[in-house]
Amino acid sequence: INQMIWSRKSSIQRKVTTVIMRASIGVLLVTVAAFMIYDLVTFRQTMVQNLVTQARTIADNSTAAVLYQNEKDARDVLSSLRTDPHLAAAAIYDAQGKLFVKYPASIPDADLPAAPQRPGYQFGKSHLTLFQPVVQSGKQLGTLFLRSDLTALSQRFHLYAMISSIIMLGSVLVAFLFSNTLQRRISNPIVALAEVARKISEQSNYSLRAPKLSDDELGLLTDSFNNMLERIQASDSALRASEEQLRIVADHA
């Protein structure tokens, strides 16, 4: 595409092909980008919803353990997170904001928030974090913290990039084939006119005619061009006849 340099010296075929290819690729890029953005935004929302549902379940199951300060039961509740490969860290804080239990047990305390924050979620560069209150009978007993990595989102983005590349390559090839077919329908009548005009200029042969290849505006242009040639040919023939008569008269004088 980059080799299709738009210049005044470019042929009409190349200009038509370039315009069609640019329009096709532009529309395709906008369409693919729109679908990618929509799907990624939807996938982010799904990730948040899944993490919120998971946090609510863990928070509900840990109310008794937090209420009675039973660390073993609280760890057992958090251990259920091992089935989620994207769950990087979890912790439960007591009502005073102190770290109660954590998951996995080997994670350093420094890698966890020093204190619970306001309930809600937040996307970071590489993680999605969420704080969920642990509540029983309207009283907040503590706060649950979850941190999920974004590898699923990254994998989805890479998959979309690969699929989009394949679609782009295939679509560019199809667009190029169609553009070649379409540009011939547009450029061939013009090229034919230009070729006839060139021959007339070189040979001064006004009996030549441009072939009519379509019945649209280009066909009308061809008809007008041929009519003009007929008038020029008639004028040229009349001029030649007049010159011949003058020559004969001059020879007899």
Coordinates of N, CA and C in Angstrom, one line a residue:
I1 N 0.8 -1.2 0.0 CA 0.0 0.0 0.0 C 0.9 1.3 0.0
N2 N 2.0 1.2 0.8 CA 2.8 2.4 0.9 C 3.5 2.7 -0.4
Q3 N 3.7 1.7 -1.3 CA 4.3 1.9 -2.6 C 3.4 2.6 -3.5
M4 N 2.1 2.6 -3.3 CA 1.1 3.3 -4.1 C 1.2 4.8 -3.9
I5 N 2.3 5.4 -4.3 CA 2.5 6.9 -4.1 C 1.5 7.7 -4.9
W6 N 0.8 8.5 -4.2 CA -0.2 9.4 -4.9 C 0.6 10.6 -5.4
S7 N 0.7 10.8 -6.7 CA 1.3 11.9 -7.3 C 0.6 12.3 -8.6
R8 N 1.0 13.4 -9.2 CA 0.4 13.8 -10.4 C 0.8 12.9 -11.6
K9 N 1.9 12.2 -11.4 CA 2.4 11.4 -12.5 C 1.8 9.9 -12.4
S10 N 1.1 9.6 -11.3 CA 0.6 8.3 -11.2 C -0.5 8.0 -12.2
S11 N -0.6 6.8 -12.7 CA -1.6 6.4 -13.6 C -3.0 6.5 -13.0
I12 N -4.0 6.6 -13.8 CA -5.4 6.6 -13.3 C -5.7 5.3 -12.7
Q13 N -5.1 4.2 -13.2 CA -5.4 2.8 -12.6 C -4.9 2.8 -11.1
R14 N -3.7 3.3 -10.9 CA -3.1 3.3 -9.6 C -3.8 4.3 -8.7
K15 N -4.3 5.4 -9.2 CA -5.0 6.3 -8.3 C -6.3 5.7 -7.9
V16 N -7.0 5.1 -8.8 CA -8.3 4.5 -8.4 C -8.1 3.4 -7.4
T17 N -7.1 2.5 -7.7 CA -6.8 1.4 -6.8 C -6.4 1.9 -5.4
T18 N -5.6 3.0 -5.4 CA -5.2 3.6 -4.1 C -6.4 4.1 -3.3
V19 N -7.3 4.8 -4.0 CA -8.5 5.3 -3.3 C -9.3 4.2 -2.7
I20 N -9.6 3.2 -3.5 CA -10.4 2.1 -3.1 C -9.7 1.3 -1.9
M21 N -8.4 1.1 -2.0 CA -7.7 0.4 -1.0 C -7.7 1.2 0.3
R22 N -7.5 2.5 0.2 CA -7.5 3.3 1.4 C -8.8 3.4 2.1
A23 N -9.9 3.5 1.3 CA -11.2 3.5 1.9 C -11.5 2.2 2.5
S24 N -11.2 1.1 1.9 CA -11.5 -0.3 2.4 C -10.7 -0.5 3.7
I25 N -9.5 -0.2 3.7 CA -8.6 -0.4 4.9 C -9.1 0.5 6.0
G26 N -9.4 1.7 5.7 CA -9.9 2.6 6.7 C -11.2 2.2 7.4
V27 N -12.1 1.7 6.6 CA -13.4 1.2 7.2 C -13.1 -0.1 8.0
L28 N -12.2 -0.9 7.5 CA -11.9 -2.2 8.2 C -11.2 -1.9 9.5
L29 N -10.3 -0.9 9.6 CA -9.6 -0.6 10.8 C -10.6 -0.1 11.9
V30 N -11.5 0.8 11.4 CA -12.5 1.4 12.4 C -13.4 0.3 12.9
T31 N -13.8 -0.6 12.0 CA -14.7 -1.7 12.4 C -14.0 -2.7 13.4
V32 N -12.8 -3.1 13.1 CA -12.1 -4.0 14.0 C -11.8 -3.3 15.3
A33 N -11.4 -2.1 15.3 CA -11.1 -1.4 16.5 C -12.3 -1.2 17.4
A34 N -13.4 -0.9 16.8 CA -14.7 -0.8 17.5 C -15.1 -2.1 18.2
F35 N -15.0 -3.2 17.5 CA -15.3 -4.5 18.0 C -14.3 -4.9 19.1
M36 N -13.0 -4.6 18.9 CA -12.0 -4.9 20.0 C -12.3 -4.1 21.2
I37 N -12.5 -2.8 21.1 CA -12.8 -2.0 22.3 C -14.0 -2.5 23.0
Y38 N -15.1 -2.7 22.2 CA -16.3 -3.2 22.8 C -16.2 -4.5 23.6
D39 N -15.5 -5.4 23.0 CA -15.3 -6.7 23.6 C -14.4 -6.6 24.9
L40 N -13.3 -5.8 24.8 CA -12.4 -5.7 25.9 C -13.1 -5.0 27.1
V41 N -13.9 -4.0 26.8 CA -14.7 -3.3 27.8 C -15.7 -4.2 28.5
T42 N -16.3 -5.0 27.6 CA -17.3 -6.0 28.2 C -16.6 -7.0 29.0
F43 N -15.4 -7.5 28.5 CA -14.6 -8.5 29.3 C -14.2 -7.9 30.6
R44 N -13.8 -6.7 30.6 CA -13.4 -6.1 31.9 C -14.5 -6.0 32.9
Q45 N -15.7 -5.7 32.4 CA -16.9 -5.7 33.2 C -17.2 -7.1 33.8
T46 N -17.0 -8.1 32.9 CA -17.3 -9.4 33.3 C -16.3 -9.8 34.4
M47 N -15.0 -9.4 34.3 CA -14.0 -9.7 35.3 C -14.4 -9.1 36.6
V48 N -14.8 -7.9 36.6 CA -15.2 -7.2 37.8 C -16.4 -7.9 38.4
Q49 N -17.4 -8.2 37.6 CA -18.6 -8.9 38.2 C -18.2 -10.2 38.8
N50 N -17.4 -11.0 38.1 CA -17.0 -12.3 38.7 C -16.2 -12.1 40.0
L51 N -15.3 -11.1 40.0 CA -14.6 -10.9 41.3 C -15.5 -10.4 42.4
V52 N -16.5 -9.6 42.1 CA -17.4 -9.1 43.1 C -18.2 -10.3 43.6
T53 N -18.7 -11.1 42.7 CA -19.5 -12.3 43.2 C -18.6 -13.2 44.1
Q54 N -17.4 -13.4 43.7 CA -16.5 -14.2 44.4 C -16.2 -13.6 45.8
A55 N -16.0 -12.3 45.8 CA -15.7 -11.6 47.1 C -16.9 -11.7 48.0
R56 N -18.1 -11.5 47.5 CA -19.3 -11.6 48.4 C -19.5 -13.0 49.0
T57 N -19.2 -14.0 48.2 CA -19.3 -15.4 48.7 C -18.3 -15.6 49.8
I58 N -17.0 -15.2 49.6 CA -16.0 -15.3 50.6 C -16.3 -14.5 51.8
A59 N -16.8 -13.3 51.6 CA -17.1 -12.5 52.8 C -18.2 -13.1 53.6
D60 N -19.3 -13.6 52.9 CA -20.4 -14.3 53.7 C -19.9 -15.5 54.4
N61 N -19.0 -16.3 53.8 CA -18.6 -17.5 54.5 C -17.6 -17.3 55.6
S62 N -17.0 -16.1 55.6 CA -16.0 -15.8 56.7 C -16.5 -15.0 57.8
T63 N -17.8 -14.7 57.9 CA -18.3 -13.8 59.0 C -18.1 -14.4 60.3
A64 N -18.4 -15.7 60.4 CA -18.3 -16.4 61.7 C -16.8 -16.4 62.2
A65 N -15.9 -16.7 61.2 CA -14.5 -16.8 61.6 C -14.0 -15.5 62.0
V66 N -14.4 -14.4 61.4 CA -14.0 -13.0 61.8 C -14.6 -12.6 63.1
L67 N -15.9 -13.0 63.3 CA -16.6 -12.6 64.5 C -15.9 -13.2 65.7
Y68 N -15.5 -14.5 65.6 CA -15.0 -15.2 66.7 C -13.4 -15.3 66.7
Q69 N -12.9 -14.5 65.7 CA -11.4 -14.5 65.6 C -10.8 -15.9 65.4
N70 N -11.4 -16.7 64.6 CA -10.9 -18.0 64.4 C -10.1 -18.0 63.1
E71 N -8.8 -17.9 63.3 CA -7.9 -17.8 62.1 C -7.9 -19.0 61.2
K72 N -8.0 -20.2 61.8 CA -8.0 -21.5 61.1 C -9.2 -21.5 60.1
D73 N -10.3 -21.2 60.6 CA -11.5 -21.2 59.7 C -11.4 -20.1 58.6
A74 N -10.9 -19.0 59.0 CA -10.7 -17.9 58.0 C -9.7 -18.3 56.9
R75 N -8.6 -19.0 57.3 CA -7.7 -19.5 56.3 C -8.3 -20.6 55.4
D76 N -9.2 -21.4 56.0 CA -9.8 -22.4 55.2 C -10.8 -21.8 54.2
V77 N -11.4 -20.7 54.6 CA -12.3 -20.0 53.6 C -11.5 -19.4 52.5
L78 N -10.4 -18.8 52.8 CA -9.5 -18.2 51.8 C -8.8 -19.3 50.9
S79 N -8.6 -20.5 51.5 CA -8.0 -21.5 50.7 C -8.8 -22.0 49.5
S80 N -10.1 -21.7 49.6 CA -11.0 -22.1 48.4 C -10.6 -21.3 47.2
L81 N -9.8 -20.2 47.4 CA -9.4 -19.4 46.2 C -8.4 -20.0 45.3
R82 N -7.8 -21.2 45.8 CA -6.8 -21.8 45.1 C -7.3 -22.4 43.7
T83 N -8.6 -22.5 43.6 CA -9.2 -23.0 42.4 C -9.2 -21.9 41.3
D84 N -8.9 -20.7 41.7 CA -8.9 -19.6 40.7 C -7.4 -19.3 40.4
P85 N -6.9 -19.6 39.2 CA -5.5 -19.4 38.9 C -5.1 -18.0 38.7
H86 N -6.1 -17.1 38.6 CA -5.8 -15.7 38.4 C -5.8 -14.9 39.7
L87 N -6.2 -15.5 40.8 CA -6.3 -14.9 42.1 C -4.9 -14.8 42.7
A88 N -4.3 -13.7 42.7 CA -2.9 -13.5 43.1 C -2.7 -13.4 44.6
A89 N -3.7 -12.7 45.3 CA -3.5 -12.5 46.7 C -4.9 -12.2 47.3
A90 N -5.0 -12.5 48.6 CA -6.3 -12.2 49.3 C -5.9 -12.0 50.8
A91 N -6.8 -11.2 51.5 CA -6.5 -11.0 52.9 C -7.8 -10.5 53.5
I92 N -7.9 -10.8 54.8 CA -9.1 -10.4 55.6 C -8.5 -9.5 56.7
Y93 N -9.1 -8.3 56.9 CA -8.7 -7.4 57.9 C -9.9 -7.3 59.0
D94 N -9.5 -7.2 60.2 CA -10.5 -7.1 61.3 C -11.1 -5.7 61.3
A95 N -12.0 -5.5 62.3 CA -12.8 -4.3 62.4 C -11.9 -3.1 62.7
Q96 N -10.7 -3.4 63.3 CA -9.7 -2.3 63.5 C -8.8 -2.0 62.4
G97 N -9.0 -2.7 61.3 CA -8.1 -2.5 60.1 C -6.8 -3.3 60.1
K98 N -6.6 -4.2 61.1 CA -5.4 -5.0 61.2 C -5.5 -6.2 60.4
L99 N -4.4 -6.7 59.8 CA -4.4 -7.9 59.0 C -4.7 -9.1 59.9
F100 N -5.7 -9.8 59.5 CA -6.2 -11.0 60.2 C -5.6 -12.3 59.7
V101 N -5.9 -12.6 58.4 CA -5.3 -13.7 57.7 C -5.1 -13.3 56.3
K102 N -4.2 -14.1 55.6 CA -3.8 -13.8 54.2 C -3.7 -15.0 53.4
Y103 N -3.8 -14.8 52.1 CA -3.6 -15.9 51.1 C -2.9 -15.4 49.9
P104 N -1.9 -16.2 49.5 CA -1.4 -17.5 50.1 C -0.6 -17.1 51.4
A105 N -0.4 -18.1 52.2 CA 0.3 -17.9 53.5 C 1.7 -17.4 53.3
S106 N 2.3 -17.7 52.2 CA 3.7 -17.3 52.0 C 3.9 -15.8 51.5
I107 N 2.8 -15.2 51.2 CA 2.9 -13.8 50.6 C 3.4 -12.9 51.7
P108 N 4.4 -12.0 51.4 CA 4.9 -11.1 52.5 C 3.8 -10.1 52.8
D109 N 3.7 -9.7 54.1 CA 2.8 -8.6 54.5 C 2.9 -7.3 53.7
A110 N 4.2 -7.1 53.3 CA 4.5 -5.8 52.6 C 3.8 -5.8 51.2
D111 N 3.5 -7.0 50.7 CA 2.8 -7.0 49.4 C 1.3 -6.8 49.4
L112 N 0.8 -6.7 50.7 CA -0.6 -6.5 50.9 C -0.8 -5.0 51.4
P113 N -2.0 -4.5 51.1 CA -2.3 -3.1 51.6 C -2.1 -3.1 53.2
A114 N -1.5 -2.0 53.6 CA -1.2 -1.8 55.1 C -2.6 -1.7 55.8
A115 N -3.6 -1.2 55.2 CA -4.9 -1.1 55.8 C -6.0 -1.2 54.8
P116 N -7.2 -1.6 55.1 CA -8.3 -1.7 54.1 C -8.7 -0.3 53.6
Q117 N -9.1 -0.3 52.4 CA -9.6 0.9 51.8 C -11.1 0.9 51.6
R118 N -11.6 1.9 51.0 CA -13.1 2.0 50.8 C -13.5 0.9 49.9
P119 N -14.7 0.3 50.1 CA -15.2 -0.7 49.3 C -15.3 -0.3 47.8
G120 N -14.9 -1.3 47.0 CA -14.9 -1.0 45.5 C -13.8 -1.7 44.8
Y121 N -13.7 -1.6 43.5 CA -12.7 -2.2 42.8 C -11.8 -1.1 42.1
Q122 N -10.6 -1.5 41.6 CA -9.7 -0.6 40.9 C -8.8 -1.4 40.0
F123 N -8.7 -0.9 38.8 CA -7.8 -1.6 37.8 C -6.4 -0.9 37.9
G124 N -5.4 -1.7 38.1 CA -4.0 -1.2 38.0 C -3.4 -1.6 36.7
K125 N -2.0 -1.5 36.7 CA -1.3 -1.8 35.5 C -1.3 -3.3 35.2
S126 N -1.3 -4.1 36.3 CA -1.2 -5.6 36.1 C -2.2 -6.3 37.0
H127 N -3.0 -5.6 37.8 CA -3.9 -6.3 38.7 C -5.3 -5.6 38.8
L128 N -6.2 -6.3 39.2 CA -7.5 -5.8 39.5 C -7.7 -6.1 41.0
T129 N -7.9 -5.0 41.8 CA -8.0 -5.1 43.3 C -9.5 -4.8 43.7
L130 N -9.9 -5.4 44.8 CA -11.2 -5.2 45.3 C -11.3 -5.3 46.8
F131 N -12.0 -4.4 47.4 CA -12.3 -4.4 48.8 C -13.8 -4.7 49.1
Q132 N -14.1 -5.7 49.9 CA -15.5 -6.1 50.2 C -15.7 -6.1 51.7
P133 N -16.6 -5.4 52.2 CA -16.9 -5.4 53.6 C -17.4 -6.8 54.1
V134 N -17.0 -7.3 55.2 CA -17.5 -8.5 55.8 C -18.5 -8.0 56.9
V135 N -19.8 -8.3 56.5 CA -20.9 -7.7 57.3 C -21.8 -8.9 57.9
Q136 N -22.2 -8.7 59.1 CA -23.2 -9.6 59.7 C -24.3 -8.7 60.5
S137 N -25.5 -8.9 60.1 CA -26.6 -8.2 60.8 C -26.4 -6.7 60.7
G138 N -25.9 -6.2 59.6 CA -25.7 -4.8 59.4 C -24.5 -4.2 60.0
K139 N -23.7 -5.0 60.7 CA -22.5 -4.6 61.4 C -21.3 -5.0 60.6
Q140 N -20.4 -4.1 60.3 CA -19.2 -4.5 59.6 C -18.1 -5.1 60.6
L141 N -17.8 -6.4 60.3 CA -16.9 -7.1 61.1 C -15.4 -7.0 60.6
G142 N -15.3 -6.7 59.4 CA -13.9 -6.6 58.8 C -14.0 -6.3 57.3
T143 N -12.9 -6.5 56.6 CA -12.9 -6.2 55.2 C -12.1 -7.3 54.5
L144 N -12.6 -7.7 53.4 CA -11.9 -8.7 52.5 C -11.2 -8.0 51.4
F145 N -10.0 -8.4 51.1 CA -9.2 -7.8 50.0 C -8.9 -8.9 49.0
L146 N -9.1 -8.7 47.8 CA -8.8 -9.6 46.7 C -8.0 -8.9 45.6
R147 N -7.0 -9.6 45.1 CA -6.2 -9.1 44.0 C -6.1 -10.2 42.9
S148 N -6.6 -9.8 41.7 CA -6.6 -10.7 40.6 C -5.7 -10.2 39.5
D149 N -4.9 -11.1 38.9 CA -4.0 -10.6 37.8 C -4.8 -10.4 36.5
L150 N -4.2 -9.7 35.6 CA -4.9 -9.4 34.3 C -4.4 -10.2 33.2
T151 N -3.9 -11.4 33.5 CA -3.4 -12.3 32.4 C -4.5 -12.7 31.4
A152 N -5.7 -12.9 31.9 CA -6.8 -13.3 31.1 C -7.2 -12.2 30.1
L153 N -7.1 -10.9 30.6 CA -7.4 -9.8 29.7 C -6.2 -9.6 28.7
S154 N -5.0 -9.8 29.2 CA -3.9 -9.7 28.2 C -3.9 -10.8 27.2
Q155 N -4.3 -12.0 27.6 CA -4.4 -13.1 26.6 C -5.5 -12.9 25.6
R156 N -6.6 -12.3 26.1 CA -7.7 -12.0 25.2 C -7.3 -10.9 24.2
F157 N -6.5 -9.9 24.7 CA -6.0 -8.9 23.8 C -5.1 -9.4 22.7
H158 N -4.2 -10.3 23.1 CA -3.2 -10.9 22.2 C -4.0 -11.7 21.2
L159 N -5.0 -12.5 21.6 CA -5.8 -13.3 20.7 C -6.5 -12.4 19.7
Y160 N -7.1 -11.3 20.2 CA -7.8 -10.4 19.3 C -6.8 -9.8 18.3
A161 N -5.6 -9.5 18.8 CA -4.6 -8.9 17.9 C -4.2 -9.9 16.8
M162 N -4.1 -11.1 17.1 CA -3.7 -12.1 16.1 C -4.8 -12.3 15.1
I163 N -6.1 -12.5 15.7 CA -7.2 -12.6 14.8 C -7.4 -11.4 13.9
S164 N -7.2 -10.2 14.5 CA -7.4 -9.0 13.7 C -6.4 -8.9 12.6
S165 N -5.1 -9.4 12.9 CA -4.1 -9.3 11.8 C -4.4 -10.3 10.7
I166 N -4.9 -11.5 11.0 CA -5.3 -12.4 10.0 C -6.4 -11.8 9.1
I167 N -7.4 -11.2 9.8 CA -8.6 -10.6 9.1 C -8.1 -9.5 8.2
M168 N -7.2 -8.7 8.8 CA -6.7 -7.5 8.0 C -6.0 -8.0 6.7
L169 N -5.1 -9.0 6.9 CA -4.4 -9.5 5.7 C -5.3 -10.1 4.7
G170 N -6.3 -10.9 5.1 CA -7.2 -11.5 4.2 C -8.1 -10.4 3.5
S171 N -8.5 -9.4 4.3 CA -9.4 -8.4 3.8 C -8.7 -7.5 2.8
V172 N -7.4 -7.2 3.1 CA -6.6 -6.4 2.2 C -6.4 -7.1 0.9
L173 N -6.2 -8.4 0.9 CA -6.1 -9.2 -0.3 C -7.4 -9.1 -1.1
V174 N -8.5 -9.4 -0.4 CA -9.8 -9.3 -1.1 C -10.1 -7.9 -1.6
A175 N -9.8 -6.9 -0.8 CA -10.0 -5.5 -1.3 C -9.2 -5.2 -2.5
F176 N -7.9 -5.7 -2.5 CA -7.0 -5.5 -3.7 C -7.6 -6.1 -4.9
L177 N -8.1 -7.3 -4.8 CA -8.6 -8.0 -6.0 C -9.9 -7.3 -6.5
F178 N -10.8 -6.9 -5.5 CA -12.0 -6.2 -5.9 C -11.6 -4.8 -6.5
S179 N -10.6 -4.2 -5.9 CA -10.2 -2.8 -6.4 C -9.7 -2.9 -7.9
N180 N -8.9 -4.0 -8.1 CA -8.4 -4.2 -9.5 C -9.6 -4.3 -10.5
T181 N -10.6 -5.1 -10.1 CA -11.7 -5.3 -11.0 C -12.5 -4.0 -11.1
L182 N -12.7 -3.3 -10.0 CA -13.5 -2.1 -10.1 C -12.8 -1.0 -10.8
Q183 N -11.5 -0.9 -10.6 CA -10.7 0.2 -11.2 C -10.7 0.0 -12.8
R184 N -10.7 -1.2 -13.2 CA -10.7 -1.4 -14.7 C -12.0 -0.9 -15.3
R185 N -13.1 -1.1 -14.6 CA -14.4 -0.6 -15.1 C -14.4 0.9 -15.2
I186 N -13.7 1.5 -14.3 CA -13.6 3.0 -14.3 C -12.5 3.5 -15.2
S187 N -11.3 2.9 -15.1 CA -10.2 3.5 -15.8 C -10.1 3.1 -17.3
N188 N -10.6 1.9 -17.6 CA -10.4 1.4 -19.0 C -11.0 2.4 -20.0
P189 N -12.3 2.9 -19.8 CA -12.8 3.9 -20.8 C -11.9 5.2 -20.9
I190 N -11.4 5.6 -19.7 CA -10.6 6.8 -19.7 C -9.3 6.5 -20.4
V191 N -8.7 5.3 -20.1 CA -7.4 5.0 -20.8 C -7.6 4.9 -22.3
A192 N -8.8 4.3 -22.7 CA -9.0 4.2 -24.1 C -9.1 5.6 -24.8
L193 N -9.8 6.5 -24.1 CA -9.9 7.9 -24.6 C -8.5 8.5 -24.7
A194 N -7.7 8.3 -23.7 CA -6.3 8.9 -23.7 C -5.5 8.3 -24.8
E195 N -5.7 7.0 -25.1 CA -4.9 6.3 -26.1 C -5.3 6.8 -27.5
V196 N -6.6 7.0 -27.8 CA -7.1 7.5 -29.0 C -6.6 9.0 -29.2
A197 N -6.6 9.8 -28.1 CA -6.2 11.1 -28.2 C -4.7 11.2 -28.5
R198 N -3.9 10.3 -28.0 CA -2.5 10.2 -28.2 C -2.2 9.9 -29.7
K199 N -2.9 8.9 -30.3 CA -2.7 8.5 -31.7 C -3.1 9.7 -32.6
I200 N -4.2 10.3 -32.3 CA -4.6 11.5 -33.1 C -3.6 12.6 -33.1
S201 N -3.0 12.8 -31.9 CA -2.0 13.9 -31.8 C -0.7 13.5 -32.6
E202 N -0.4 12.2 -32.6 CA 0.8 11.8 -33.3 C 0.6 11.7 -34.8
Q203 N -0.6 11.2 -35.2 CA -0.9 10.9 -36.6 C -1.8 11.9 -37.3
S204 N -2.4 12.8 -36.6 CA -3.4 13.7 -37.1 C -4.4 13.0 -37.9
N205 N -4.8 11.8 -37.4 CA -5.8 11.0 -38.1 C -7.1 11.1 -37.3
Y206 N -8.0 12.0 -37.9 CA -9.3 12.2 -37.2 C -10.4 11.2 -37.5
S207 N -10.0 10.2 -38.2 CA -11.0 9.1 -38.5 C -11.1 8.1 -37.3
L208 N -10.1 8.2 -36.4 CA -10.1 7.3 -35.3 C -11.3 7.6 -34.4
R209 N -11.7 6.5 -33.7 CA -12.8 6.7 -32.7 C -12.5 5.9 -31.4
A210 N -12.9 6.5 -30.3 CA -12.7 5.8 -29.0 C -13.8 4.8 -28.8
P211 N -13.5 3.6 -28.4 CA -14.5 2.5 -28.1 C -15.4 2.9 -26.9
K212 N -16.7 2.7 -27.1 CA -17.6 3.0 -26.0 C -17.7 1.7 -25.1
L213 N -17.2 1.8 -23.9 CA -17.2 0.6 -23.0 C -18.3 0.5 -22.0
S214 N -19.0 1.6 -21.8 CA -20.1 1.6 -20.8 C -21.2 2.6 -21.2
D215 N -22.3 2.5 -20.5 CA -23.4 3.4 -20.9 C -23.7 4.5 -19.8
D216 N -22.7 4.7 -18.9 CA -22.8 5.7 -17.9 C -22.2 7.0 -18.3
E217 N -21.8 7.8 -17.3 CA -21.2 9.1 -17.6 C -19.9 9.0 -18.5
L218 N -19.2 7.9 -18.3 CA -18.0 7.7 -19.1 C -18.4 7.3 -20.6
G219 N -19.5 6.6 -20.7 CA -20.0 6.4 -22.0 C -20.4 7.6 -22.7
L220 N -21.1 8.5 -22.0 CA -21.5 9.8 -22.5 C -20.3 10.6 -22.9
L221 N -19.2 10.6 -22.1 CA -18.0 11.3 -22.4 C -17.4 10.7 -23.7
T222 N -17.4 9.4 -23.9 CA -16.9 8.8 -25.1 C -17.7 9.3 -26.3
D223 N -19.0 9.3 -26.2 CA -19.9 9.7 -27.3 C -19.5 11.2 -27.7
S224 N -19.4 12.0 -26.7 CA -19.1 13.4 -26.9 C -17.7 13.6 -27.6
F225 N -16.8 12.8 -27.1 CA -15.4 12.8 -27.7 C -15.5 12.4 -29.2
N226 N -16.2 11.3 -29.5 CA -16.3 10.9 -30.9 C -17.1 11.9 -31.7
N227 N -18.1 12.5 -31.2 CA -18.8 13.5 -32.0 C -17.9 14.7 -32.3
M228 N -17.1 15.0 -31.3 CA -16.1 16.1 -31.6 C -15.2 15.7 -32.7
L229 N -14.7 14.5 -32.7 CA -13.8 14.0 -33.7 C -14.5 14.0 -35.1
E230 N -15.8 13.7 -35.1 CA -16.5 13.7 -36.4 C -16.6 15.1 -36.9
R231 N -16.8 16.1 -36.1 CA -16.9 17.5 -36.5 C -15.5 18.0 -37.0
I232 N -14.5 17.6 -36.2 CA -13.1 18.0 -36.6 C -12.8 17.3 -37.9
Q233 N -13.1 16.0 -38.1 CA -12.8 15.3 -39.4 C -13.6 16.0 -40.5
A234 N -14.8 16.4 -40.3 CA -15.6 17.0 -41.4 C -15.0 18.4 -41.7
S235 N -14.6 19.1 -40.7 CA -13.9 20.4 -40.9 C -12.6 20.3 -41.7
D236 N -11.9 19.2 -41.2 CA -10.6 19.0 -41.8 C -10.7 18.6 -43.3
S237 N -11.8 17.7 -43.6 CA -12.0 17.3 -44.9 C -12.4 18.5 -45.8
A238 N -13.3 19.3 -45.3 CA -13.7 20.5 -46.0 C -12.5 21.4 -46.3
L239 N -11.7 21.6 -45.3 CA -10.5 22.4 -45.4 C -9.6 21.9 -46.5
R240 N -9.4 20.5 -46.5 CA -8.5 19.9 -47.5 C -9.1 20.1 -48.9
A241 N -10.4 19.9 -49.0 CA -11.1 20.0 -50.3 C -10.9 21.5 -50.8
S242 N -11.1 22.4 -49.9 CA -11.0 23.8 -50.3 C -9.5 24.1 -50.8
E243 N -8.6 23.6 -50.0 CA -7.2 23.8 -50.4 C -6.9 23.1 -51.8
E244 N -7.5 21.9 -52.0 CA -7.3 21.3 -53.3 C -7.9 22.1 -54.4
Q245 N -9.0 22.7 -54.2 CA -9.7 23.5 -55.3 C -8.8 24.7 -55.6
L246 N -8.3 25.3 -54.5 CA -7.5 26.5 -54.7 C -6.2 26.2 -55.4
R247 N -5.7 25.0 -55.2 CA -4.4 24.5 -55.8 C -4.7 24.3 -57.3
I248 N -5.9 23.7 -57.6 CA -6.3 23.4 -59.0 C -6.4 24.7 -59.8
V249 N -7.1 25.7 -59.1 CA -7.3 27.0 -59.8 C -6.0 27.7 -60.0
A250 N -5.1 27.6 -59.1 CA -3.8 28.2 -59.2 C -3.0 27.5 -60.4
D251 N -3.2 26.2 -60.5 CA -2.4 25.5 -61.6 C -2.9 25.9 -62.9
H252 N -4.2 26.2 -63.1 CA -4.8 26.6 -64.4 C -4.7 28.1 -64.7
A253 N -4.3 28.8 -63.7 CA -4.2 30.3 -63.9 C -2.9 30.6 -64.8

